[in-house]
Amino acid sequence: MSSTVASTDTAQSSELSTTISKLKRVLAQEYISFFNPMVDSWYAPDVSFVDPMTSLSGVDSYRGNVDMLAGRTLMGKILFDGAGINLHSVTGGEIIEKNDGSVEIAEVITRWTLRVTAKVLPWKPEAVFSGISVYKLQPGGEEGVTIVGQTDYWDSINIKEGMDPSIPQTQYQTVPKSVAVQDFLGQLQPEGFVAAAAAPELPYLLLRRGDGYELRKYPGYVGIEVPYQRRDYGFGSLGAFATGMNPLAPSIMKVYNDDDADEVKDKMMMWPLQFTSPGEGSSDAPAAPALAVEKAGSGQWKSVSIASQSERIVAVRTFDDAAMGPVVRNADRELRIMLKRDGLAPLEGSEEFVVFAQYDAVHSMGKRRCEVWVELKDGGHPF
């Protein structure tokens, strides 16, 4: 879990801490550039790299593996395209001074999401992996601190049930390589005839591709919503209202679990219209389009209102059955079981309703894409 070096000099510990901070910045830059270049001076010549499918030793082997994924080698150019990695956090590396005068260097942990397209296959599937990298450090070397080992874990196969997500070294476990190969190959299967999306999709940052679910960070967005009894009526009302406004997919429905209540709350359907761009530096929803503000709540549009949502992290489970009540509620139950298994906490009160999303038009042909969404509370996830 750590490396120890004798030290009686607090100044030396401070210098070591500064060096580790610099290393974290170097790692962040390597991820952003997809290790182009890889800064060799921070790695031991015999650095070890282990992930669920691969075990390598040495800087050249490490670099060759990354270059292949990035399409910078001949084999990589044949197999892969569009490789990229989103870095979510870099933590750890603390210097701990012990009573005997020595210090410990804690492991550095990164959280990330990797995407790569298998262009060698005619349907060009995209494989997605998210997880953590655990870097083992030792003092010394050209930069003052050296990476001697990196171990990667995937969220989809390596999370241990019931463990604390705030301590990633204990939450993740190794699994047989056959499990990893099956996970990878499963993402390369053709999807068949998929129903066309009704509109461009509301963007999000994928934080985790887990076992049976995803975690996504959605930006703040503003939209329009209407109460409905039948979904096709809701689609018709919002479709007529939003003419010329370029709404986004998905349609987001909220249905309360109050079938046996004396007073049943309205089912609501929302269409996003605009979202806050990452560079705007705000987690709030943007202003609604002037035309939507002018029309909402008056005349024939009396039932249509403006609705906004600030930035949030949402757990998502996909299903392709018809989005009937029992199907949606069962998917919601399954998702909540998975979240508990992986140490994630839904927003308080969210069990009172189900939120589900539909991406295709109401009478689309082909495989449909529907999802249940559960918002996570602040502090209820490691992001």
mmCIF file of C-alpha atoms in Angstrom:
data_model
loop_
_atom_site.group_PDB
_atom_site.id
_atom_site.type_symbol
_atom_site.label_atom_id
_atom_site.label_comp_id
_atom_site.label_asym_id
_atom_site.label_seq_id
_atom_site.Cartn_x
_atom_site.Cartn_y
_atom_site.Cartn_z
ATOM 1 C CA MET A 1 0.000 0.000 0.000
ATOM 2 C CA SER A 2 2.961 2.391 0.482
ATOM 3 C CA SER A 3 6.733 2.816 0.254
ATOM 4 C CA THR A 4 8.911 3.813 3.191
ATOM 5 C CA VAL A 5 12.021 5.940 3.201
ATOM 6 C CA ALA A 6 14.053 6.940 6.228
ATOM 7 C CA SER A 7 13.895 10.656 6.900
ATOM 8 C CA THR A 8 14.446 12.911 9.852
ATOM 9 C CA ASP A 9 14.212 16.172 7.952
ATOM 10 C CA THR A 10 10.814 17.863 7.712
ATOM 11 C CA ALA A 11 12.111 19.976 4.841
ATOM 12 C CA GLN A 12 12.856 16.800 2.919
ATOM 13 C CA SER A 13 9.254 15.641 3.457
ATOM 14 C CA SER A 14 8.012 19.002 2.214
ATOM 15 C CA GLU A 15 10.191 18.714 -0.879
ATOM 16 C CA LEU A 16 8.892 15.206 -1.487
ATOM 17 C CA SER A 17 5.307 16.434 -1.192
ATOM 18 C CA THR A 18 6.006 19.186 -3.736
ATOM 19 C CA THR A 19 7.472 16.619 -6.119
ATOM 20 C CA ILE A 20 4.409 14.400 -5.801
ATOM 21 C CA SER A 21 2.156 17.376 -6.571
ATOM 22 C CA LYS A 22 4.200 17.905 -9.712
ATOM 23 C CA LEU A 23 3.817 14.217 -10.589
ATOM 24 C CA LYS A 24 0.031 14.525 -10.304
ATOM 25 C CA ARG A 25 0.085 17.399 -12.792
ATOM 26 C CA VAL A 26 2.261 15.335 -15.141
ATOM 27 C CA LEU A 27 -0.184 12.420 -14.926
ATOM 28 C CA ALA A 28 -3.102 14.734 -15.650
ATOM 29 C CA GLN A 29 -1.333 16.035 -18.762
ATOM 30 C CA GLU A 30 -0.498 12.502 -19.897
ATOM 31 C CA TYR A 31 -4.144 11.504 -19.677
ATOM 32 C CA ILE A 32 -5.292 14.619 -21.550
ATOM 33 C CA SER A 33 -2.826 13.902 -24.378
ATOM 34 C CA PHE A 34 -3.379 10.126 -24.229
ATOM 35 C CA PHE A 35 0.261 9.697 -23.237
ATOM 36 C CA ASN A 36 1.606 11.595 -26.223
ATOM 37 C CA PRO A 37 4.196 12.129 -24.977
ATOM 38 C CA MET A 38 4.698 9.734 -22.094
ATOM 39 C CA VAL A 39 7.168 11.378 -19.693
ATOM 40 C CA ASP A 40 9.678 8.554 -19.208
ATOM 41 C CA SER A 41 11.644 10.321 -16.479
ATOM 42 C CA TRP A 42 8.886 9.647 -13.930
ATOM 43 C CA TYR A 43 8.826 5.880 -14.560
ATOM 44 C CA ALA A 44 11.225 3.206 -13.360
ATOM 45 C CA PRO A 45 12.901 1.364 -16.280
ATOM 46 C CA ASP A 46 11.266 -1.878 -15.106
ATOM 47 C CA VAL A 47 7.877 -0.314 -14.234
ATOM 48 C CA SER A 48 5.094 -2.895 -14.060
ATOM 49 C CA PHE A 49 1.669 -2.409 -15.635
ATOM 50 C CA VAL A 50 -1.253 -4.674 -14.810
ATOM 51 C CA ASP A 51 -4.857 -4.325 -15.940
ATOM 52 C CA PRO A 52 -7.659 -6.909 -16.070
ATOM 53 C CA MET A 53 -6.475 -8.237 -19.464
ATOM 54 C CA THR A 54 -2.769 -7.345 -19.643
ATOM 55 C CA SER A 55 0.460 -7.669 -17.638
ATOM 56 C CA LEU A 56 3.544 -5.805 -18.889
ATOM 57 C CA SER A 57 6.981 -4.843 -17.594
ATOM 58 C CA GLY A 58 9.234 -2.021 -18.725
ATOM 59 C CA VAL A 59 8.722 1.489 -20.085
ATOM 60 C CA ASP A 60 8.916 0.422 -23.740
ATOM 61 C CA SER A 61 6.227 -2.257 -23.310
ATOM 62 C CA TYR A 62 4.049 0.206 -21.387
ATOM 63 C CA ARG A 63 4.392 2.850 -24.112
ATOM 64 C CA GLY A 64 3.827 0.316 -26.888
ATOM 65 C CA ASN A 65 0.534 -0.785 -25.342
ATOM 66 C CA VAL A 66 -0.740 2.790 -25.088
ATOM 67 C CA ASP A 67 0.459 3.647 -28.602
ATOM 68 C CA MET A 68 -1.388 0.629 -30.015
ATOM 69 C CA LEU A 69 -4.678 1.703 -28.417
ATOM 70 C CA ALA A 70 -4.130 5.242 -29.707
ATOM 71 C CA GLY A 71 -3.511 4.018 -33.248
ATOM 72 C CA ARG A 72 0.102 5.193 -33.235
ATOM 73 C CA THR A 73 1.502 1.770 -34.208
ATOM 74 C CA LEU A 74 0.900 -0.250 -37.381
ATOM 75 C CA MET A 75 -1.236 -2.788 -35.514
ATOM 76 C CA GLY A 76 -3.088 0.028 -33.730
ATOM 77 C CA LYS A 77 -3.874 1.735 -37.046
ATOM 78 C CA ILE A 78 -5.498 -1.490 -38.247
ATOM 79 C CA LEU A 79 -7.446 -2.283 -35.075
ATOM 80 C CA PHE A 80 -8.453 0.935 -33.313
ATOM 81 C CA ASP A 81 -9.662 4.471 -33.831
ATOM 82 C CA GLY A 82 -10.826 7.405 -31.749
ATOM 83 C CA ALA A 83 -9.158 6.395 -28.488
ATOM 84 C CA GLY A 84 -9.511 8.940 -25.720
ATOM 85 C CA ILE A 85 -9.566 9.120 -21.957
ATOM 86 C CA ASN A 86 -11.368 11.452 -19.567
ATOM 87 C CA LEU A 87 -9.589 11.954 -16.251
ATOM 88 C CA HIS A 88 -12.030 12.538 -13.389
ATOM 89 C CA SER A 89 -9.634 12.883 -10.455
ATOM 90 C CA VAL A 90 -6.080 12.397 -9.193
ATOM 91 C CA THR A 91 -5.827 11.770 -5.450
ATOM 92 C CA GLY A 92 -3.502 10.246 -2.865
ATOM 93 C CA GLY A 93 0.260 10.490 -2.641
ATOM 94 C CA GLU A 94 0.195 11.933 0.878
ATOM 95 C CA ILE A 95 3.405 12.064 2.891
ATOM 96 C CA ILE A 96 2.952 10.561 6.359
ATOM 97 C CA GLU A 97 5.677 11.219 8.927
ATOM 98 C CA LYS A 98 6.008 8.345 11.414
ATOM 99 C CA ASN A 99 7.235 8.344 14.995
ATOM 100 C CA ASP A 100 10.457 6.566 14.083
ATOM 101 C CA GLY A 101 11.454 9.424 11.763
ATOM 102 C CA SER A 102 10.550 7.654 8.521
ATOM 103 C CA VAL A 103 7.884 8.723 6.063
ATOM 104 C CA GLU A 104 5.393 6.827 3.945
ATOM 105 C CA ILE A 105 4.251 7.756 0.434
ATOM 106 C CA ALA A 106 0.658 6.741 -0.154
ATOM 107 C CA GLU A 107 -0.402 5.398 -3.519
ATOM 108 C CA VAL A 108 -1.750 7.829 -6.108
ATOM 109 C CA ILE A 109 -5.216 6.997 -7.438
ATOM 110 C CA THR A 110 -6.690 8.206 -10.719
ATOM 111 C CA ARG A 111 -10.300 7.792 -11.838
ATOM 112 C CA TRP A 112 -10.966 7.777 -15.581
ATOM 113 C CA THR A 113 -13.148 6.708 -18.496
ATOM 114 C CA LEU A 114 -11.571 5.252 -21.638
ATOM 115 C CA ARG A 115 -13.246 4.943 -25.049
ATOM 116 C CA VAL A 116 -11.893 3.234 -28.155
ATOM 117 C CA THR A 117 -13.508 2.211 -31.448
ATOM 118 C CA ALA A 118 -12.743 -1.232 -32.918
ATOM 119 C CA LYS A 119 -12.574 -0.091 -36.534
ATOM 120 C CA VAL A 120 -11.388 -3.503 -37.719
ATOM 121 C CA LEU A 121 -15.020 -4.680 -37.404
ATOM 122 C CA PRO A 122 -17.430 -3.525 -40.136
ATOM 123 C CA TRP A 123 -19.981 -2.090 -37.656
ATOM 124 C CA LYS A 124 -17.198 -0.225 -35.775
ATOM 125 C CA PRO A 125 -18.360 -0.765 -32.173
ATOM 126 C CA GLU A 126 -17.112 1.472 -29.377
ATOM 127 C CA ALA A 127 -15.722 -0.161 -26.246
ATOM 128 C CA VAL A 128 -15.931 1.842 -23.022
ATOM 129 C CA PHE A 129 -14.041 1.176 -19.802
ATOM 130 C CA SER A 130 -14.065 3.193 -16.597
ATOM 131 C CA GLY A 131 -12.173 2.554 -13.400
ATOM 132 C CA ILE A 132 -9.161 3.465 -11.340
ATOM 133 C CA SER A 133 -5.392 3.262 -11.677
ATOM 134 C CA VAL A 134 -3.321 2.669 -8.564
ATOM 135 C CA TYR A 135 0.235 4.033 -8.851
ATOM 136 C CA LYS A 136 2.906 2.682 -6.520
ATOM 137 C CA LEU A 137 5.654 5.250 -5.885
ATOM 138 C CA GLN A 138 9.180 5.195 -4.539
ATOM 139 C CA PRO A 139 11.390 8.150 -3.661
ATOM 140 C CA GLY A 140 14.439 8.676 -5.851
ATOM 141 C CA GLY A 141 15.061 8.587 -9.561
ATOM 142 C CA GLU A 142 15.557 11.400 -12.031
ATOM 143 C CA GLU A 143 12.582 13.460 -10.801
ATOM 144 C CA GLY A 144 12.858 12.660 -7.081
ATOM 145 C CA VAL A 145 9.846 10.288 -7.137
ATOM 146 C CA THR A 146 9.505 7.242 -9.382
ATOM 147 C CA ILE A 147 6.465 5.263 -10.512
ATOM 148 C CA VAL A 148 7.384 1.615 -10.018
ATOM 149 C CA GLY A 149 3.988 0.054 -10.701
ATOM 150 C CA GLN A 150 0.518 0.779 -12.055
ATOM 151 C CA THR A 151 -2.486 -1.469 -11.501
ATOM 152 C CA ASP A 152 -5.771 -0.759 -13.293
ATOM 153 C CA TYR A 153 -9.231 -1.911 -12.236
ATOM 154 C CA TRP A 154 -12.486 -1.693 -14.196
ATOM 155 C CA ASP A 155 -15.754 -0.551 -12.631
ATOM 156 C CA SER A 156 -17.653 -3.163 -14.646
ATOM 157 C CA ILE A 157 -15.927 -6.242 -13.189
ATOM 158 C CA ASN A 158 -13.595 -5.389 -10.284
ATOM 159 C CA ILE A 159 -15.812 -3.684 -7.663
ATOM 160 C CA LYS A 160 -16.236 -5.779 -4.532
ATOM 161 C CA GLU A 161 -19.750 -5.847 -3.109
ATOM 162 C CA GLY A 162 -20.481 -3.892 0.062
ATOM 163 C CA MET A 163 -17.130 -2.094 0.339
ATOM 164 C CA ASP A 164 -16.562 1.598 1.096
ATOM 165 C CA PRO A 165 -16.068 3.518 -2.194
ATOM 166 C CA SER A 166 -14.004 6.155 -0.376
ATOM 167 C CA ILE A 167 -11.215 3.564 0.018
ATOM 168 C CA PRO A 168 -10.681 2.376 -3.566
ATOM 169 C CA GLN A 169 -7.733 0.114 -2.702
ATOM 170 C CA THR A 170 -10.112 -2.113 -0.721
ATOM 171 C CA GLN A 171 -13.205 -1.700 -2.908
ATOM 172 C CA TYR A 172 -11.579 -3.161 -6.026
ATOM 173 C CA GLN A 173 -10.447 -6.762 -6.402
ATOM 174 C CA THR A 174 -8.712 -8.804 -9.081
ATOM 175 C CA VAL A 175 -10.753 -11.216 -11.203
ATOM 176 C CA PRO A 176 -9.774 -13.905 -13.735
ATOM 177 C CA LYS A 177 -8.650 -12.566 -17.115
ATOM 178 C CA SER A 178 -11.449 -14.552 -18.750
ATOM 179 C CA VAL A 179 -13.979 -12.241 -17.056
ATOM 180 C CA ALA A 180 -12.255 -9.189 -18.546
ATOM 181 C CA VAL A 181 -12.089 -10.731 -22.020
ATOM 182 C CA GLN A 182 -15.793 -11.554 -21.854
ATOM 183 C CA ASP A 183 -16.574 -7.973 -20.786
ATOM 184 C CA PHE A 184 -14.567 -6.587 -23.728
ATOM 185 C CA LEU A 185 -15.972 -8.964 -26.343
ATOM 186 C CA GLY A 186 -19.501 -8.309 -25.112
ATOM 187 C CA GLN A 187 -19.112 -4.671 -26.138
ATOM 188 C CA LEU A 188 -18.103 -5.623 -29.673
ATOM 189 C CA GLN A 189 -21.349 -7.418 -30.574
ATOM 190 C CA PRO A 190 -23.500 -5.804 -33.301
ATOM 191 C CA GLU A 191 -26.635 -4.093 -31.977
ATOM 192 C CA GLY A 192 -28.880 -4.912 -34.933
ATOM 193 C CA PHE A 193 -31.591 -2.539 -36.150
ATOM 194 C CA VAL A 194 -31.785 0.304 -33.641
ATOM 195 C CA ALA A 195 -34.601 2.839 -33.582
ATOM 196 C CA ALA A 196 -33.491 6.319 -34.635
ATOM 197 C CA ALA A 197 -33.218 8.933 -31.893
ATOM 198 C CA ALA A 198 -35.981 11.528 -31.949
ATOM 199 C CA ALA A 199 -33.494 14.425 -31.623
ATOM 200 C CA PRO A 200 -29.852 15.199 -30.794
ATOM 201 C CA GLU A 201 -29.018 13.882 -27.333
ATOM 202 C CA LEU A 202 -28.523 15.957 -24.201
ATOM 203 C CA PRO A 203 -24.749 15.656 -23.610
ATOM 204 C CA TYR A 204 -23.223 14.170 -20.486
ATOM 205 C CA LEU A 205 -19.899 13.056 -19.057
ATOM 206 C CA LEU A 206 -19.716 9.308 -18.471
ATOM 207 C CA LEU A 207 -18.156 8.792 -15.039
ATOM 208 C CA ARG A 208 -18.635 5.058 -14.683
ATOM 209 C CA ARG A 209 -19.585 2.085 -16.816
ATOM 210 C CA GLY A 210 -20.514 -0.237 -13.991
ATOM 211 C CA ASP A 211 -21.907 -3.741 -13.743
ATOM 212 C CA GLY A 212 -25.432 -3.207 -15.081
ATOM 213 C CA TYR A 213 -25.549 0.583 -14.872
ATOM 214 C CA GLU A 214 -23.786 3.842 -15.723
ATOM 215 C CA LEU A 215 -23.010 6.985 -13.738
ATOM 216 C CA ARG A 216 -23.338 10.201 -15.744
ATOM 217 C CA LYS A 217 -22.777 13.853 -14.954
ATOM 218 C CA TYR A 218 -25.370 15.973 -16.719
ATOM 219 C CA PRO A 219 -24.929 19.721 -17.150
ATOM 220 C CA GLY A 220 -27.539 22.176 -16.002
ATOM 221 C CA TYR A 221 -30.362 22.349 -18.526
ATOM 222 C CA VAL A 222 -33.720 24.032 -19.101
ATOM 223 C CA GLY A 223 -36.709 22.573 -20.851
ATOM 224 C CA ILE A 224 -40.463 22.362 -21.082
ATOM 225 C CA GLU A 225 -42.761 19.979 -19.280
ATOM 226 C CA VAL A 226 -46.395 18.965 -19.354
ATOM 227 C CA PRO A 227 -48.627 16.648 -17.299
ATOM 228 C CA TYR A 228 -49.888 13.651 -19.271
ATOM 229 C CA GLN A 229 -52.137 10.615 -19.024
ATOM 230 C CA ARG A 230 -50.934 8.895 -22.173
ATOM 231 C CA ARG A 231 -47.377 9.261 -23.425
ATOM 232 C CA ASP A 232 -48.396 9.847 -27.047
ATOM 233 C CA TYR A 233 -50.550 12.790 -25.893
ATOM 234 C CA GLY A 234 -47.571 14.226 -24.012
ATOM 235 C CA PHE A 235 -45.365 13.840 -27.089
ATOM 236 C CA GLY A 236 -48.000 15.577 -29.184
ATOM 237 C CA SER A 237 -48.400 18.514 -26.793
ATOM 238 C CA LEU A 238 -44.665 19.180 -26.380
ATOM 239 C CA GLY A 239 -44.013 18.566 -30.074
ATOM 240 C CA ALA A 240 -46.529 21.216 -31.088
ATOM 241 C CA PHE A 241 -45.283 23.677 -28.455
ATOM 242 C CA ALA A 242 -41.594 23.230 -29.335
ATOM 243 C CA THR A 243 -41.901 23.932 -33.062
ATOM 244 C CA GLY A 244 -38.808 25.919 -34.073
ATOM 245 C CA MET A 245 -37.074 25.410 -30.682
ATOM 246 C CA ASN A 246 -34.906 22.362 -31.566
ATOM 247 C CA PRO A 247 -35.609 20.258 -28.453
ATOM 248 C CA LEU A 248 -33.158 17.585 -27.323
ATOM 249 C CA ALA A 249 -33.568 13.890 -26.538
ATOM 250 C CA PRO A 250 -34.463 12.171 -24.343
ATOM 251 C CA SER A 251 -38.036 12.688 -23.262
ATOM 252 C CA ILE A 252 -37.843 12.477 -19.467
ATOM 253 C CA MET A 253 -40.853 11.131 -17.585
ATOM 254 C CA LYS A 254 -41.490 11.303 -13.836
ATOM 255 C CA VAL A 255 -44.160 9.033 -12.370
ATOM 256 C CA TYR A 256 -44.950 8.829 -8.656
ATOM 257 C CA ASN A 257 -45.426 5.468 -6.922
ATOM 258 C CA ASP A 258 -48.829 6.538 -5.569
ATOM 259 C CA ASP A 259 -51.307 4.274 -7.349
ATOM 260 C CA ASP A 260 -52.993 3.460 -4.013
ATOM 261 C CA ALA A 261 -53.004 7.053 -2.721
ATOM 262 C CA ASP A 262 -56.239 9.009 -2.236
ATOM 263 C CA GLU A 263 -54.819 11.813 -4.369
ATOM 264 C CA VAL A 264 -52.640 10.769 -7.306
ATOM 265 C CA LYS A 265 -49.965 13.185 -8.531
ATOM 266 C CA ASP A 266 -49.678 14.046 -12.203
ATOM 267 C CA LYS A 267 -47.291 12.167 -14.440
ATOM 268 C CA MET A 268 -44.897 14.673 -15.994
ATOM 269 C CA MET A 269 -42.985 14.685 -19.292
ATOM 270 C CA MET A 270 -40.035 17.011 -19.935
ATOM 271 C CA TRP A 271 -38.075 17.859 -23.069
ATOM 272 C CA PRO A 272 -34.679 19.571 -22.644
ATOM 273 C CA LEU A 273 -34.156 22.663 -24.792
ATOM 274 C CA GLN A 274 -30.797 24.170 -23.834
ATOM 275 C CA PHE A 275 -27.902 23.223 -21.566
ATOM 276 C CA THR A 276 -24.985 24.943 -19.886
ATOM 277 C CA SER A 277 -21.778 24.459 -21.849
ATOM 278 C CA PRO A 278 -18.716 23.230 -19.897
ATOM 279 C CA GLY A 279 -16.780 26.441 -20.570
ATOM 280 C CA GLU A 280 -19.456 28.645 -19.016
ATOM 281 C CA GLY A 281 -18.263 27.821 -15.495
ATOM 282 C CA SER A 282 -21.703 27.321 -13.971
ATOM 283 C CA SER A 283 -23.612 24.293 -12.690
ATOM 284 C CA ASP A 284 -26.955 26.109 -12.954
ATOM 285 C CA ALA A 285 -29.440 25.761 -15.784
ATOM 286 C CA PRO A 286 -29.299 28.380 -18.555
ATOM 287 C CA ALA A 287 -32.122 30.811 -19.262
ATOM 288 C CA ALA A 288 -35.061 29.441 -21.231
ATOM 289 C CA PRO A 289 -35.486 30.521 -24.867
ATOM 290 C CA ALA A 290 -37.533 33.699 -25.132
ATOM 291 C CA LEU A 291 -40.139 32.032 -27.359
ATOM 292 C CA ALA A 292 -40.704 29.265 -24.783
ATOM 293 C CA VAL A 293 -41.102 31.808 -21.966
ATOM 294 C CA GLU A 294 -43.558 33.807 -24.050
ATOM 295 C CA LYS A 295 -45.797 30.830 -24.864
ATOM 296 C CA ALA A 296 -45.665 28.703 -21.695
ATOM 297 C CA GLY A 297 -48.630 28.809 -19.337
ATOM 298 C CA SER A 298 -50.980 30.846 -21.508
ATOM 299 C CA GLY A 299 -53.794 30.140 -23.946
ATOM 300 C CA GLN A 300 -53.671 26.713 -25.573
ATOM 301 C CA TRP A 301 -50.308 26.169 -23.822
ATOM 302 C CA LYS A 302 -51.710 26.610 -20.335
ATOM 303 C CA SER A 303 -50.535 23.163 -19.211
ATOM 304 C CA VAL A 304 -46.967 23.616 -20.514
ATOM 305 C CA SER A 305 -44.407 25.097 -18.115
ATOM 306 C CA ILE A 306 -40.701 25.924 -18.056
ATOM 307 C CA ALA A 307 -38.613 23.502 -15.979
ATOM 308 C CA SER A 308 -34.919 23.657 -15.130
ATOM 309 C CA GLN A 309 -32.401 21.280 -13.627
ATOM 310 C CA SER A 310 -28.956 22.103 -12.231
ATOM 311 C CA GLU A 311 -25.882 19.934 -12.823
ATOM 312 C CA ARG A 312 -26.188 16.505 -11.187
ATOM 313 C CA ILE A 313 -24.885 12.949 -11.187
ATOM 314 C CA VAL A 314 -27.390 10.336 -12.283
ATOM 315 C CA ALA A 315 -27.282 6.547 -12.178
ATOM 316 C CA VAL A 316 -28.765 4.998 -15.310
ATOM 317 C CA ARG A 317 -29.965 1.504 -16.220
ATOM 318 C CA THR A 318 -30.900 0.802 -19.846
ATOM 319 C CA PHE A 319 -33.729 -1.486 -20.962
ATOM 320 C CA ASP A 320 -35.230 -2.177 -24.391
ATOM 321 C CA ASP A 321 -38.624 -3.604 -23.437
ATOM 322 C CA ALA A 322 -41.715 -1.463 -23.863
ATOM 323 C CA ALA A 323 -41.726 1.199 -21.130
ATOM 324 C CA MET A 324 -44.832 -0.078 -19.363
ATOM 325 C CA GLY A 325 -45.334 0.544 -15.650
ATOM 326 C CA PRO A 326 -44.202 -2.871 -14.334
ATOM 327 C CA VAL A 327 -41.148 -2.902 -16.635
ATOM 328 C CA VAL A 328 -40.037 0.585 -15.579
ATOM 329 C CA ARG A 329 -40.532 -0.063 -11.869
ATOM 330 C CA ASN A 330 -38.669 -3.365 -12.073
ATOM 331 C CA ALA A 331 -35.723 -1.655 -13.805
ATOM 332 C CA ASP A 332 -35.762 1.019 -11.086
ATOM 333 C CA ARG A 333 -35.680 -1.646 -8.351
ATOM 334 C CA GLU A 334 -32.817 -3.460 -10.067
ATOM 335 C CA LEU A 335 -30.827 -0.242 -10.358
ATOM 336 C CA ARG A 336 -31.280 0.614 -6.680
ATOM 337 C CA ILE A 337 -30.060 -2.855 -5.693
ATOM 338 C CA MET A 338 -26.938 -2.339 -7.821
ATOM 339 C CA LEU A 339 -26.282 1.068 -6.291
ATOM 340 C CA LYS A 340 -26.467 -0.369 -2.774
ATOM 341 C CA ARG A 341 -24.158 -3.213 -3.811
ATOM 342 C CA ASP A 342 -21.527 -0.733 -5.018
ATOM 343 C CA GLY A 343 -21.793 1.708 -2.105
ATOM 344 C CA LEU A 344 -23.667 4.486 -3.940
ATOM 345 C CA ALA A 345 -26.425 6.537 -2.300
ATOM 346 C CA PRO A 346 -29.542 7.857 -4.107
ATOM 347 C CA LEU A 347 -30.991 11.264 -3.333
ATOM 348 C CA GLU A 348 -33.287 11.122 -0.302
ATOM 349 C CA GLY A 349 -36.932 10.857 -1.328
ATOM 350 C CA SER A 350 -36.182 9.559 -4.820
ATOM 351 C CA GLU A 351 -37.798 6.223 -3.986
ATOM 352 C CA GLU A 352 -41.192 7.974 -4.052
ATOM 353 C CA PHE A 353 -41.163 8.098 -7.859
ATOM 354 C CA VAL A 354 -39.526 6.647 -10.946
ATOM 355 C CA VAL A 355 -37.801 8.693 -13.623
ATOM 356 C CA PHE A 356 -37.391 7.127 -17.035
ATOM 357 C CA ALA A 357 -36.112 8.402 -20.365
ATOM 358 C CA GLN A 358 -37.115 7.556 -23.922
ATOM 359 C CA TYR A 359 -34.815 8.484 -26.804
ATOM 360 C CA ASP A 360 -36.727 7.403 -29.886
ATOM 361 C CA ALA A 361 -40.017 8.694 -31.283
ATOM 362 C CA VAL A 362 -43.188 7.277 -29.787
ATOM 363 C CA HIS A 363 -43.982 4.885 -32.653
ATOM 364 C CA SER A 364 -40.426 4.041 -33.764
ATOM 365 C CA MET A 365 -39.418 0.766 -35.379
ATOM 366 C CA GLY A 366 -36.376 -1.229 -34.283
ATOM 367 C CA LYS A 367 -34.621 -1.783 -30.970
ATOM 368 C CA ARG A 368 -35.689 0.967 -28.612
ATOM 369 C CA ARG A 369 -33.559 2.738 -26.043
ATOM 370 C CA CYS A 370 -35.177 3.437 -22.702
ATOM 371 C CA GLU A 371 -33.557 4.121 -19.335
ATOM 372 C CA VAL A 372 -34.424 4.560 -15.691
ATOM 373 C CA TRP A 373 -32.611 7.383 -13.884
ATOM 374 C CA VAL A 374 -31.821 7.705 -10.167
ATOM 375 C CA GLU A 375 -30.146 10.904 -9.012
ATOM 376 C CA LEU A 376 -27.334 10.427 -6.484
ATOM 377 C CA LYS A 377 -26.964 12.658 -3.456
ATOM 378 C CA ASP A 378 -23.916 14.822 -2.829
ATOM 379 C CA GLY A 379 -21.321 12.650 -1.121
ATOM 380 C CA GLY A 380 -23.150 9.520 -2.212
ATOM 381 C CA HIS A 381 -20.542 8.698 -4.863
ATOM 382 C CA PRO A 382 -16.747 8.996 -5.277
ATOM 383 C CA PHE A 383 -16.918 11.763 -7.896
#
